[in-house]
Amino acid sequence: MVFFQKHGVNEKDLFRFFSLRNYQFPYHFHRACELIYLNDGQLSVSIDKKEYTLNKNDLAFVFPNQMHEFKTIDCSDITIILFSPELIGDFYMNYKGMIPEDNILHLDNIINFNKLDSIYGKKSFLYSLCDMLVNHTSFIPSKQSTKTKVLYKMLLFIEQNYSNDCTLKKAAKYLNYDYPYLSKLFIQQMGMTFTEYLNNYRISQSCYMLKNSNLSVSEIAFNCGYSNLRTFHRNFRKMTNMSPKEYRELD
């Protein structure tokens, strides 16, 4: 599943969007470009550890492989747009290896997603955002340290294995790194332990499934890597301050 997977983009004309309310998602990255558009409320967004606060009609333009996360402030109604870089081929080639100094745009007009039904409409919309971004900010080279590259491999391992028995010990063996090194690196880079992040990731995925599937709570818990339903309920309440049932029924 779910909506941010996978890191690679197989379809060169990938363009999909979906709405989320009062949602949060931990640090992740992918090859697809991502737009985070705030329909209403407030949202805290972090891109490459740079913090932004989005208000109504603000849009975050996340480039391929930029680390990012978002968290609701009180309440939020957002639309996520994922698309392959090839849809903006000219822009993508001109700014390949670069990232914007400021990823946030403020739109004067509300986006009418119902009109984005043809490939021409989609490209026109995306290129208009590219034009806004070029006129709004400067671009700097994207630099990845050795530690960042290792962290990316760990996050990719979590994405691919969170629904199974996913542990740091297995990640260390798979990536061929020492366990103590990965443990220390993860805490330094993410500000939390591997297990804390894994639980955060699993609960975020379960929130999406609760709102967008008819699976039972126990099925969702299992699909998100929890073999113990009590542990799932405890972690879910710790993150959301409510039960899975209450979250599903929340408007």
PDB file of N, CA, C and O in Angstrom, residues 73-144:
ATOM      1  N   ILE A  73      -1.536  21.317  12.926  1.00  0.00           N
ATOM      2  CA  ILE A  73      -1.599  22.243  14.052  1.00  0.00           C
ATOM      3  C   ILE A  73      -3.084  22.479  14.340  1.00  0.00           C
ATOM      4  O   ILE A  73      -3.777  23.125  13.567  1.00  0.00           O
ATOM      5  N   ASP A  74      -3.574  21.956  15.423  1.00  0.00           N
ATOM      6  CA  ASP A  74      -5.002  22.030  15.800  1.00  0.00           C
ATOM      7  C   ASP A  74      -5.882  21.267  14.801  1.00  0.00           C
ATOM      8  O   ASP A  74      -6.467  20.256  15.132  1.00  0.00           O
ATOM      9  N   CYS A  75      -6.007  21.758  13.569  1.00  0.00           N
ATOM     10  CA  CYS A  75      -6.793  21.057  12.551  1.00  0.00           C
ATOM     11  C   CYS A  75      -6.232  21.403  11.179  1.00  0.00           C
ATOM     12  O   CYS A  75      -5.618  22.456  11.003  1.00  0.00           O
ATOM     13  N   SER A  76      -6.460  20.496  10.230  1.00  0.00           N
ATOM     14  CA  SER A  76      -5.975  20.767   8.875  1.00  0.00           C
ATOM     15  C   SER A  76      -6.766  19.956   7.859  1.00  0.00           C
ATOM     16  O   SER A  76      -7.238  18.855   8.149  1.00  0.00           O
ATOM     17  N   ASP A  77      -6.917  20.525   6.687  1.00  0.00           N
ATOM     18  CA  ASP A  77      -7.530  19.860   5.537  1.00  0.00           C
ATOM     19  C   ASP A  77      -6.555  20.056   4.378  1.00  0.00           C
ATOM     20  O   ASP A  77      -6.385  21.176   3.890  1.00  0.00           O
ATOM     21  N   ILE A  78      -5.882  18.983   3.970  1.00  0.00           N
ATOM     22  CA  ILE A  78      -4.841  19.110   2.956  1.00  0.00           C
ATOM     23  C   ILE A  78      -5.125  18.206   1.761  1.00  0.00           C
ATOM     24  O   ILE A  78      -5.871  17.237   1.860  1.00  0.00           O
ATOM     25  N   THR A  79      -4.525  18.571   0.644  1.00  0.00           N
ATOM     26  CA  THR A  79      -4.522  17.711  -0.535  1.00  0.00           C
ATOM     27  C   THR A  79      -3.074  17.424  -0.898  1.00  0.00           C
ATOM     28  O   THR A  79      -2.265  18.351  -1.010  1.00  0.00           O
ATOM     29  N   ILE A  80      -2.759  16.150  -1.031  1.00  0.00           N
ATOM     30  CA  ILE A  80      -1.434  15.710  -1.441  1.00  0.00           C
ATOM     31  C   ILE A  80      -1.470  15.391  -2.934  1.00  0.00           C
ATOM     32  O   ILE A  80      -2.367  14.696  -3.405  1.00  0.00           O
ATOM     33  N   ILE A  81      -0.497  15.914  -3.665  1.00  0.00           N
ATOM     34  CA  ILE A  81      -0.371  15.624  -5.094  1.00  0.00           C
ATOM     35  C   ILE A  81       0.998  14.988  -5.320  1.00  0.00           C
ATOM     36  O   ILE A  81       2.026  15.581  -4.982  1.00  0.00           O
ATOM     37  N   LEU A  82       1.011  13.779  -5.850  1.00  0.00           N
ATOM     38  CA  LEU A  82       2.251  13.097  -6.207  1.00  0.00           C
ATOM     39  C   LEU A  82       2.333  12.996  -7.717  1.00  0.00           C
ATOM     40  O   LEU A  82       1.364  12.596  -8.365  1.00  0.00           O
ATOM     41  N   PHE A  83       3.489  13.358  -8.279  1.00  0.00           N
ATOM     42  CA  PHE A  83       3.618  13.249  -9.728  1.00  0.00           C
ATOM     43  C   PHE A  83       5.059  12.943 -10.110  1.00  0.00           C
ATOM     44  O   PHE A  83       6.004  13.280  -9.390  1.00  0.00           O
ATOM     45  N   SER A  84       5.229  12.299 -11.240  1.00  0.00           N
ATOM     46  CA  SER A  84       6.563  11.935 -11.708  1.00  0.00           C
ATOM     47  C   SER A  84       7.268  13.172 -12.261  1.00  0.00           C
ATOM     48  O   SER A  84       6.640  14.012 -12.913  1.00  0.00           O
ATOM     49  N   PRO A  85       8.572  13.301 -12.006  1.00  0.00           N
ATOM     50  CA  PRO A  85       9.321  14.466 -12.505  1.00  0.00           C
ATOM     51  C   PRO A  85       9.248  14.619 -14.020  1.00  0.00           C
ATOM     52  O   PRO A  85       9.380  15.731 -14.533  1.00  0.00           O
ATOM     53  N   GLU A  86       9.026  13.512 -14.729  1.00  0.00           N
ATOM     54  CA  GLU A  86       8.977  13.572 -16.195  1.00  0.00           C
ATOM     55  C   GLU A  86       7.831  14.425 -16.711  1.00  0.00           C
ATOM     56  O   GLU A  86       7.868  14.907 -17.851  1.00  0.00           O
ATOM     57  N   LEU A  87       6.802  14.644 -15.894  1.00  0.00           N
ATOM     58  CA  LEU A  87       5.683  15.492 -16.321  1.00  0.00           C
ATOM     59  C   LEU A  87       6.113  16.943 -16.475  1.00  0.00           C
ATOM     60  O   LEU A  87       5.459  17.718 -17.179  1.00  0.00           O
ATOM     61  N   ILE A  88       7.185  17.322 -15.784  1.00  0.00           N
ATOM     62  CA  ILE A  88       7.735  18.673 -15.932  1.00  0.00           C
ATOM     63  C   ILE A  88       9.178  18.523 -16.440  1.00  0.00           C
ATOM     64  O   ILE A  88      10.121  19.074 -15.857  1.00  0.00           O
ATOM     65  N   GLY A  89       9.331  17.774 -17.517  1.00  0.00           N
ATOM     66  CA  GLY A  89      10.641  17.369 -18.010  1.00  0.00           C
ATOM     67  C   GLY A  89      11.644  18.489 -18.200  1.00  0.00           C
ATOM     68  O   GLY A  89      12.803  18.372 -17.783  1.00  0.00           O
ATOM     69  N   ASP A  90      11.226  19.597 -18.834  1.00  0.00           N
ATOM     70  CA  ASP A  90      12.143  20.715 -19.077  1.00  0.00           C
ATOM     71  C   ASP A  90      12.641  21.315 -17.755  1.00  0.00           C
ATOM     72  O   ASP A  90      13.833  21.550 -17.564  1.00  0.00           O
ATOM     73  N   PHE A  91      11.721  21.560 -16.840  1.00  0.00           N
ATOM     74  CA  PHE A  91      12.072  22.113 -15.533  1.00  0.00           C
ATOM     75  C   PHE A  91      12.956  21.129 -14.768  1.00  0.00           C
ATOM     76  O   PHE A  91      13.969  21.515 -14.164  1.00  0.00           O
ATOM     77  N   TYR A  92      12.571  19.863 -14.800  1.00  0.00           N
ATOM     78  CA  TYR A  92      13.301  18.824 -14.069  1.00  0.00           C
ATOM     79  C   TYR A  92      14.751  18.739 -14.543  1.00  0.00           C
ATOM     80  O   TYR A  92      15.682  18.658 -13.727  1.00  0.00           O
ATOM     81  N   MET A  93      14.980  18.784 -15.846  1.00  0.00           N
ATOM     82  CA  MET A  93      16.338  18.687 -16.386  1.00  0.00           C
ATOM     83  C   MET A  93      17.142  19.953 -16.087  1.00  0.00           C
ATOM     84  O   MET A  93      18.329  19.889 -15.787  1.00  0.00           O
ATOM     85  N   ASN A  94      16.482  21.107 -16.142  1.00  0.00           N
ATOM     86  CA  ASN A  94      17.181  22.375 -15.882  1.00  0.00           C
ATOM     87  C   ASN A  94      17.601  22.524 -14.424  1.00  0.00           C
ATOM     88  O   ASN A  94      18.609  23.187 -14.127  1.00  0.00           O
ATOM     89  N   TYR A  95      16.816  21.923 -13.515  1.00  0.00           N
ATOM     90  CA  TYR A  95      17.093  22.085 -12.090  1.00  0.00           C
ATOM     91  C   TYR A  95      17.456  20.760 -11.414  1.00  0.00           C
ATOM     92  O   TYR A  95      17.370  20.644 -10.200  1.00  0.00           O
ATOM     93  N   LYS A  96      17.886  19.805 -12.201  1.00  0.00           N
ATOM     94  CA  LYS A  96      18.291  18.512 -11.653  1.00  0.00           C
ATOM     95  C   LYS A  96      19.516  18.699 -10.750  1.00  0.00           C
ATOM     96  O   LYS A  96      20.461  19.399 -11.106  1.00  0.00           O
ATOM     97  N   GLY A  97      19.472  18.090  -9.579  1.00  0.00           N
ATOM     98  CA  GLY A  97      20.565  18.250  -8.625  1.00  0.00           C
ATOM     99  C   GLY A  97      20.481  19.521  -7.814  1.00  0.00           C
ATOM    100  O   GLY A  97      21.388  19.830  -7.031  1.00  0.00           O
ATOM    101  N   MET A  98      19.374  20.268  -7.983  1.00  0.00           N
ATOM    102  CA  MET A  98      19.168  21.510  -7.246  1.00  0.00           C
ATOM    103  C   MET A  98      17.914  21.392  -6.374  1.00  0.00           C
ATOM    104  O   MET A  98      17.035  20.566  -6.635  1.00  0.00           O
ATOM    105  N   ILE A  99      17.848  22.212  -5.348  1.00  0.00           N
ATOM    106  CA  ILE A  99      16.656  22.298  -4.504  1.00  0.00           C
ATOM    107  C   ILE A  99      16.348  23.766  -4.241  1.00  0.00           C
ATOM    108  O   ILE A  99      17.260  24.607  -4.233  1.00  0.00           O
ATOM    109  N   PRO A 100      15.085  24.117  -4.044  1.00  0.00           N
ATOM    110  CA  PRO A 100      14.747  25.522  -3.757  1.00  0.00           C
ATOM    111  C   PRO A 100      15.155  25.919  -2.345  1.00  0.00           C
ATOM    112  O   PRO A 100      15.111  25.099  -1.427  1.00  0.00           O
ATOM    113  N   GLU A 101      15.567  27.156  -2.190  1.00  0.00           N
ATOM    114  CA  GLU A 101      15.890  27.646  -0.841  1.00  0.00           C
ATOM    115  C   GLU A 101      14.617  27.804  -0.017  1.00  0.00           C
ATOM    116  O   GLU A 101      14.641  27.688   1.208  1.00  0.00           O
ATOM    117  N   ASP A 102      13.512  28.098  -0.683  1.00  0.00           N
ATOM    118  CA  ASP A 102      12.211  28.219  -0.019  1.00  0.00           C
ATOM    119  C   ASP A 102      11.208  27.383  -0.800  1.00  0.00           C
ATOM    120  O   ASP A 102      10.909  27.668  -1.956  1.00  0.00           O
ATOM    121  N   ASN A 103      10.687  26.334  -0.185  1.00  0.00           N
ATOM    122  CA  ASN A 103       9.780  25.397  -0.868  1.00  0.00           C
ATOM    123  C   ASN A 103       8.318  25.824  -0.849  1.00  0.00           C
ATOM    124  O   ASN A 103       7.470  25.126  -1.406  1.00  0.00           O
ATOM    125  N   ILE A 104       8.001  26.950  -0.205  1.00  0.00           N
ATOM    126  CA  ILE A 104       6.598  27.299   0.029  1.00  0.00           C
ATOM    127  C   ILE A 104       6.116  28.391  -0.929  1.00  0.00           C
ATOM    128  O   ILE A 104       6.768  29.411  -1.130  1.00  0.00           O
ATOM    129  N   LEU A 105       4.924  28.150  -1.499  1.00  0.00           N
ATOM    130  CA  LEU A 105       4.259  29.123  -2.358  1.00  0.00           C
ATOM    131  C   LEU A 105       2.905  29.467  -1.755  1.00  0.00           C
ATOM    132  O   LEU A 105       2.250  28.614  -1.155  1.00  0.00           O
ATOM    133  N   HIS A 106       2.475  30.717  -1.933  1.00  0.00           N
ATOM    134  CA  HIS A 106       1.115  31.098  -1.537  1.00  0.00           C
ATOM    135  C   HIS A 106       0.303  31.329  -2.808  1.00  0.00           C
ATOM    136  O   HIS A 106       0.672  32.154  -3.642  1.00  0.00           O
ATOM    137  N   LEU A 107      -0.778  30.592  -2.951  1.00  0.00           N
ATOM    138  CA  LEU A 107      -1.598  30.688  -4.151  1.00  0.00           C
ATOM    139  C   LEU A 107      -2.736  31.680  -3.936  1.00  0.00           C
ATOM    140  O   LEU A 107      -3.382  31.693  -2.893  1.00  0.00           O
ATOM    141  N   ASP A 108      -2.968  32.507  -4.932  1.00  0.00           N
ATOM    142  CA  ASP A 108      -4.049  33.496  -4.848  1.00  0.00           C
ATOM    143  C   ASP A 108      -5.407  32.861  -5.108  1.00  0.00           C
ATOM    144  O   ASP A 108      -6.433  33.311  -4.581  1.00  0.00           O
ATOM    145  N   ASN A 109      -5.410  31.815  -5.932  1.00  0.00           N
ATOM    146  CA  ASN A 109      -6.672  31.162  -6.282  1.00  0.00           C
ATOM    147  C   ASN A 109      -6.718  29.731  -5.748  1.00  0.00           C
ATOM    148  O   ASN A 109      -5.697  29.037  -5.695  1.00  0.00           O
ATOM    149  N   ILE A 110      -7.914  29.301  -5.378  1.00  0.00           N
ATOM    150  CA  ILE A 110      -8.103  27.936  -4.901  1.00  0.00           C
ATOM    151  C   ILE A 110      -7.934  26.965  -6.063  1.00  0.00           C
ATOM    152  O   ILE A 110      -8.412  27.211  -7.170  1.00  0.00           O
ATOM    153  N   ILE A 111      -7.252  25.858  -5.820  1.00  0.00           N
ATOM    154  CA  ILE A 111      -7.039  24.858  -6.869  1.00  0.00           C
ATOM    155  C   ILE A 111      -8.333  24.080  -7.108  1.00  0.00           C
ATOM    156  O   ILE A 111      -8.931  23.549  -6.171  1.00  0.00           O
ATOM    157  N   ASN A 112      -8.758  24.017  -8.353  1.00  0.00           N
ATOM    158  CA  ASN A 112      -9.915  23.213  -8.728  1.00  0.00           C
ATOM    159  C   ASN A 112      -9.406  21.891  -9.284  1.00  0.00           C
ATOM    160  O   ASN A 112      -9.082  21.772 -10.461  1.00  0.00           O
ATOM    161  N   PHE A 113      -9.321  20.891  -8.420  1.00  0.00           N
ATOM    162  CA  PHE A 113      -8.736  19.613  -8.814  1.00  0.00           C
ATOM    163  C   PHE A 113      -9.592  18.876  -9.838  1.00  0.00           C
ATOM    164  O   PHE A 113      -9.085  18.034 -10.581  1.00  0.00           O
ATOM    165  N   ASN A 114     -10.878  19.185  -9.884  1.00  0.00           N
ATOM    166  CA  ASN A 114     -11.755  18.523 -10.847  1.00  0.00           C
ATOM    167  C   ASN A 114     -11.420  18.876 -12.290  1.00  0.00           C
ATOM    168  O   ASN A 114     -11.798  18.157 -13.220  1.00  0.00           O
ATOM    169  N   LYS A 115     -10.728  19.992 -12.476  1.00  0.00           N
ATOM    170  CA  LYS A 115     -10.373  20.412 -13.829  1.00  0.00           C
ATOM    171  C   LYS A 115      -9.066  19.792 -14.326  1.00  0.00           C
ATOM    172  O   LYS A 115      -8.701  19.944 -15.488  1.00  0.00           O
ATOM    173  N   LEU A 116      -8.369  19.113 -13.428  1.00  0.00           N
ATOM    174  CA  LEU A 116      -7.086  18.509 -13.800  1.00  0.00           C
ATOM    175  C   LEU A 116      -7.309  17.088 -14.311  1.00  0.00           C
ATOM    176  O   LEU A 116      -6.788  16.119 -13.771  1.00  0.00           O
ATOM    177  N   ASP A 117      -8.096  16.975 -15.374  1.00  0.00           N
ATOM    178  CA  ASP A 117      -8.470  15.647 -15.861  1.00  0.00           C
ATOM    179  C   ASP A 117      -7.727  15.239 -17.125  1.00  0.00           C
ATOM    180  O   ASP A 117      -7.720  14.074 -17.493  1.00  0.00           O
ATOM    181  N   SER A 118      -7.086  16.180 -17.810  1.00  0.00           N
ATOM    182  CA  SER A 118      -6.333  15.825 -19.020  1.00  0.00           C
ATOM    183  C   SER A 118      -4.844  16.021 -18.766  1.00  0.00           C
ATOM    184  O   SER A 118      -4.442  16.773 -17.871  1.00  0.00           O
ATOM    185  N   ILE A 119      -4.017  15.367 -19.543  1.00  0.00           N
ATOM    186  CA  ILE A 119      -2.575  15.489 -19.384  1.00  0.00           C
ATOM    187  C   ILE A 119      -2.125  16.919 -19.628  1.00  0.00           C
ATOM    188  O   ILE A 119      -1.190  17.421 -18.987  1.00  0.00           O
ATOM    189  N   TYR A 120      -2.822  17.640 -20.509  1.00  0.00           N
ATOM    190  CA  TYR A 120      -2.466  19.030 -20.799  1.00  0.00           C
ATOM    191  C   TYR A 120      -2.809  19.927 -19.614  1.00  0.00           C
ATOM    192  O   TYR A 120      -2.055  20.842 -19.280  1.00  0.00           O
ATOM    193  N   GLY A 121      -3.958  19.666 -19.004  1.00  0.00           N
ATOM    194  CA  GLY A 121      -4.348  20.438 -17.831  1.00  0.00           C
ATOM    195  C   GLY A 121      -3.392  20.217 -16.673  1.00  0.00           C
ATOM    196  O   GLY A 121      -3.025  21.159 -15.955  1.00  0.00           O
ATOM    197  N   LYS A 122      -2.969  18.974 -16.503  1.00  0.00           N
ATOM    198  CA  LYS A 122      -2.037  18.646 -15.422  1.00  0.00           C
ATOM    199  C   LYS A 122      -0.693  19.331 -15.648  1.00  0.00           C
ATOM    200  O   LYS A 122      -0.130  19.943 -14.738  1.00  0.00           O
ATOM    201  N   LYS A 123      -0.173  19.222 -16.873  1.00  0.00           N
ATOM    202  CA  LYS A 123       1.122  19.835 -17.169  1.00  0.00           C
ATOM    203  C   LYS A 123       1.061  21.352 -17.069  1.00  0.00           C
ATOM    204  O   LYS A 123       1.991  21.993 -16.568  1.00  0.00           O
ATOM    205  N   SER A 124      -0.031  21.935 -17.536  1.00  0.00           N
ATOM    206  CA  SER A 124      -0.200  23.389 -17.447  1.00  0.00           C
ATOM    207  C   SER A 124      -0.189  23.837 -15.992  1.00  0.00           C
ATOM    208  O   SER A 124       0.466  24.828 -15.636  1.00  0.00           O
ATOM    209  N   PHE A 125      -0.907  23.109 -15.144  1.00  0.00           N
ATOM    210  CA  PHE A 125      -0.967  23.409 -13.714  1.00  0.00           C
ATOM    211  C   PHE A 125       0.418  23.292 -13.081  1.00  0.00           C
ATOM    212  O   PHE A 125       0.862  24.189 -12.344  1.00  0.00           O
ATOM    213  N   LEU A 126       1.126  22.196 -13.372  1.00  0.00           N
ATOM    214  CA  LEU A 126       2.437  21.969 -12.762  1.00  0.00           C
ATOM    215  C   LEU A 126       3.464  22.993 -13.228  1.00  0.00           C
ATOM    216  O   LEU A 126       4.245  23.523 -12.422  1.00  0.00           O
ATOM    217  N   TYR A 127       3.464  23.300 -14.537  1.00  0.00           N
ATOM    218  CA  TYR A 127       4.430  24.273 -15.042  1.00  0.00           C
ATOM    219  C   TYR A 127       4.152  25.680 -14.509  1.00  0.00           C
ATOM    220  O   TYR A 127       5.075  26.485 -14.337  1.00  0.00           O
ATOM    221  N   SER A 128       2.880  25.984 -14.237  1.00  0.00           N
ATOM    222  CA  SER A 128       2.569  27.301 -13.649  1.00  0.00           C
ATOM    223  C   SER A 128       3.168  27.402 -12.245  1.00  0.00           C
ATOM    224  O   SER A 128       3.646  28.467 -11.844  1.00  0.00           O
ATOM    225  N   LEU A 129       3.164  26.278 -11.509  1.00  0.00           N
ATOM    226  CA  LEU A 129       3.789  26.258 -10.181  1.00  0.00           C
ATOM    227  C   LEU A 129       5.306  26.375 -10.302  1.00  0.00           C
ATOM    228  O   LEU A 129       5.951  27.052  -9.490  1.00  0.00           O
ATOM    229  N   CYS A 130       5.881  25.706 -11.312  1.00  0.00           N
ATOM    230  CA  CYS A 130       7.324  25.817 -11.546  1.00  0.00           C
ATOM    231  C   CYS A 130       7.709  27.267 -11.817  1.00  0.00           C
ATOM    232  O   CYS A 130       8.721  27.766 -11.302  1.00  0.00           O
ATOM    233  N   ASP A 131       6.899  27.957 -12.613  1.00  0.00           N
ATOM    234  CA  ASP A 131       7.149  29.364 -12.927  1.00  0.00           C
ATOM    235  C   ASP A 131       7.082  30.215 -11.666  1.00  0.00           C
ATOM    236  O   ASP A 131       7.931  31.091 -11.441  1.00  0.00           O
ATOM    237  N   MET A 132       6.083  29.949 -10.822  1.00  0.00           N
ATOM    238  CA  MET A 132       5.964  30.680  -9.560  1.00  0.00           C
ATOM    239  C   MET A 132       7.187  30.448  -8.683  1.00  0.00           C
ATOM    240  O   MET A 132       7.715  31.375  -8.066  1.00  0.00           O
ATOM    241  N   LEU A 133       7.644  29.218  -8.635  1.00  0.00           N
ATOM    242  CA  LEU A 133       8.776  28.864  -7.775  1.00  0.00           C
ATOM    243  C   LEU A 133      10.056  29.556  -8.249  1.00  0.00           C
ATOM    244  O   LEU A 133      10.814  30.101  -7.434  1.00  0.00           O
ATOM    245  N   VAL A 134      10.282  29.553  -9.557  1.00  0.00           N
ATOM    246  CA  VAL A 134      11.477  30.197 -10.118  1.00  0.00           C
ATOM    247  C   VAL A 134      11.494  31.696  -9.817  1.00  0.00           C
ATOM    248  O   VAL A 134      12.546  32.282  -9.521  1.00  0.00           O
ATOM    249  N   ASN A 135      10.318  32.326  -9.879  1.00  0.00           N
ATOM    250  CA  ASN A 135      10.222  33.765  -9.608  1.00  0.00           C
ATOM    251  C   ASN A 135      10.212  34.089  -8.120  1.00  0.00           C
ATOM    252  O   ASN A 135      10.403  35.244  -7.723  1.00  0.00           O
ATOM    253  N   HIS A 136       9.987  33.046  -7.308  1.00  0.00           N
ATOM    254  CA  HIS A 136       9.834  33.252  -5.864  1.00  0.00           C
ATOM    255  C   HIS A 136      11.131  33.057  -5.095  1.00  0.00           C
ATOM    256  O   HIS A 136      11.378  33.749  -4.103  1.00  0.00           O
ATOM    257  N   THR A 137      11.978  32.124  -5.547  1.00  0.00           N
ATOM    258  CA  THR A 137      13.139  31.758  -4.745  1.00  0.00           C
ATOM    259  C   THR A 137      14.327  31.423  -5.633  1.00  0.00           C
ATOM    260  O   THR A 137      14.208  31.288  -6.850  1.00  0.00           O
ATOM    261  N   SER A 138      15.490  31.299  -5.000  1.00  0.00           N
ATOM    262  CA  SER A 138      16.689  30.843  -5.710  1.00  0.00           C
ATOM    263  C   SER A 138      16.882  29.352  -5.433  1.00  0.00           C
ATOM    264  O   SER A 138      16.201  28.766  -4.582  1.00  0.00           O
ATOM    265  N   PHE A 139      17.816  28.743  -6.145  1.00  0.00           N
ATOM    266  CA  PHE A 139      18.050  27.307  -6.028  1.00  0.00           C
ATOM    267  C   PHE A 139      19.504  27.045  -5.668  1.00  0.00           C
ATOM    268  O   PHE A 139      20.406  27.777  -6.094  1.00  0.00           O
ATOM    269  N   ILE A 140      19.718  26.025  -4.866  1.00  0.00           N
ATOM    270  CA  ILE A 140      21.063  25.672  -4.420  1.00  0.00           C
ATOM    271  C   ILE A 140      21.320  24.198  -4.719  1.00  0.00           C
ATOM    272  O   ILE A 140      20.374  23.410  -4.845  1.00  0.00           O
ATOM    273  N   PRO A 141      22.587  23.813  -4.837  1.00  0.00           N
ATOM    274  CA  PRO A 141      22.893  22.391  -5.103  1.00  0.00           C
ATOM    275  C   PRO A 141      22.430  21.502  -3.961  1.00  0.00           C
ATOM    276  O   PRO A 141      22.526  21.867  -2.789  1.00  0.00           O
ATOM    277  N   SER A 142      21.901  20.350  -4.317  1.00  0.00           N
ATOM    278  CA  SER A 142      21.486  19.362  -3.324  1.00  0.00           C
ATOM    279  C   SER A 142      22.697  18.541  -2.912  1.00  0.00           C
ATOM    280  O   SER A 142      23.368  17.944  -3.747  1.00  0.00           O
ATOM    281  N   LYS A 143      22.998  18.557  -1.620  1.00  0.00           N
ATOM    282  CA  LYS A 143      24.167  17.829  -1.121  1.00  0.00           C
ATOM    283  C   LYS A 143      23.725  16.762  -0.119  1.00  0.00           C
ATOM    284  O   LYS A 143      22.924  17.037   0.774  1.00  0.00           O
ATOM    285  N   GLN A 144      24.244  15.568  -0.289  1.00  0.00           N
ATOM    286  CA  GLN A 144      23.946  14.469   0.626  1.00  0.00           C
ATOM    287  C   GLN A 144      25.243  13.946   1.229  1.00  0.00           C
ATOM    288  O   GLN A 144      26.123  13.499   0.504  1.00  0.00           O
TER     289      GLN A 144
END
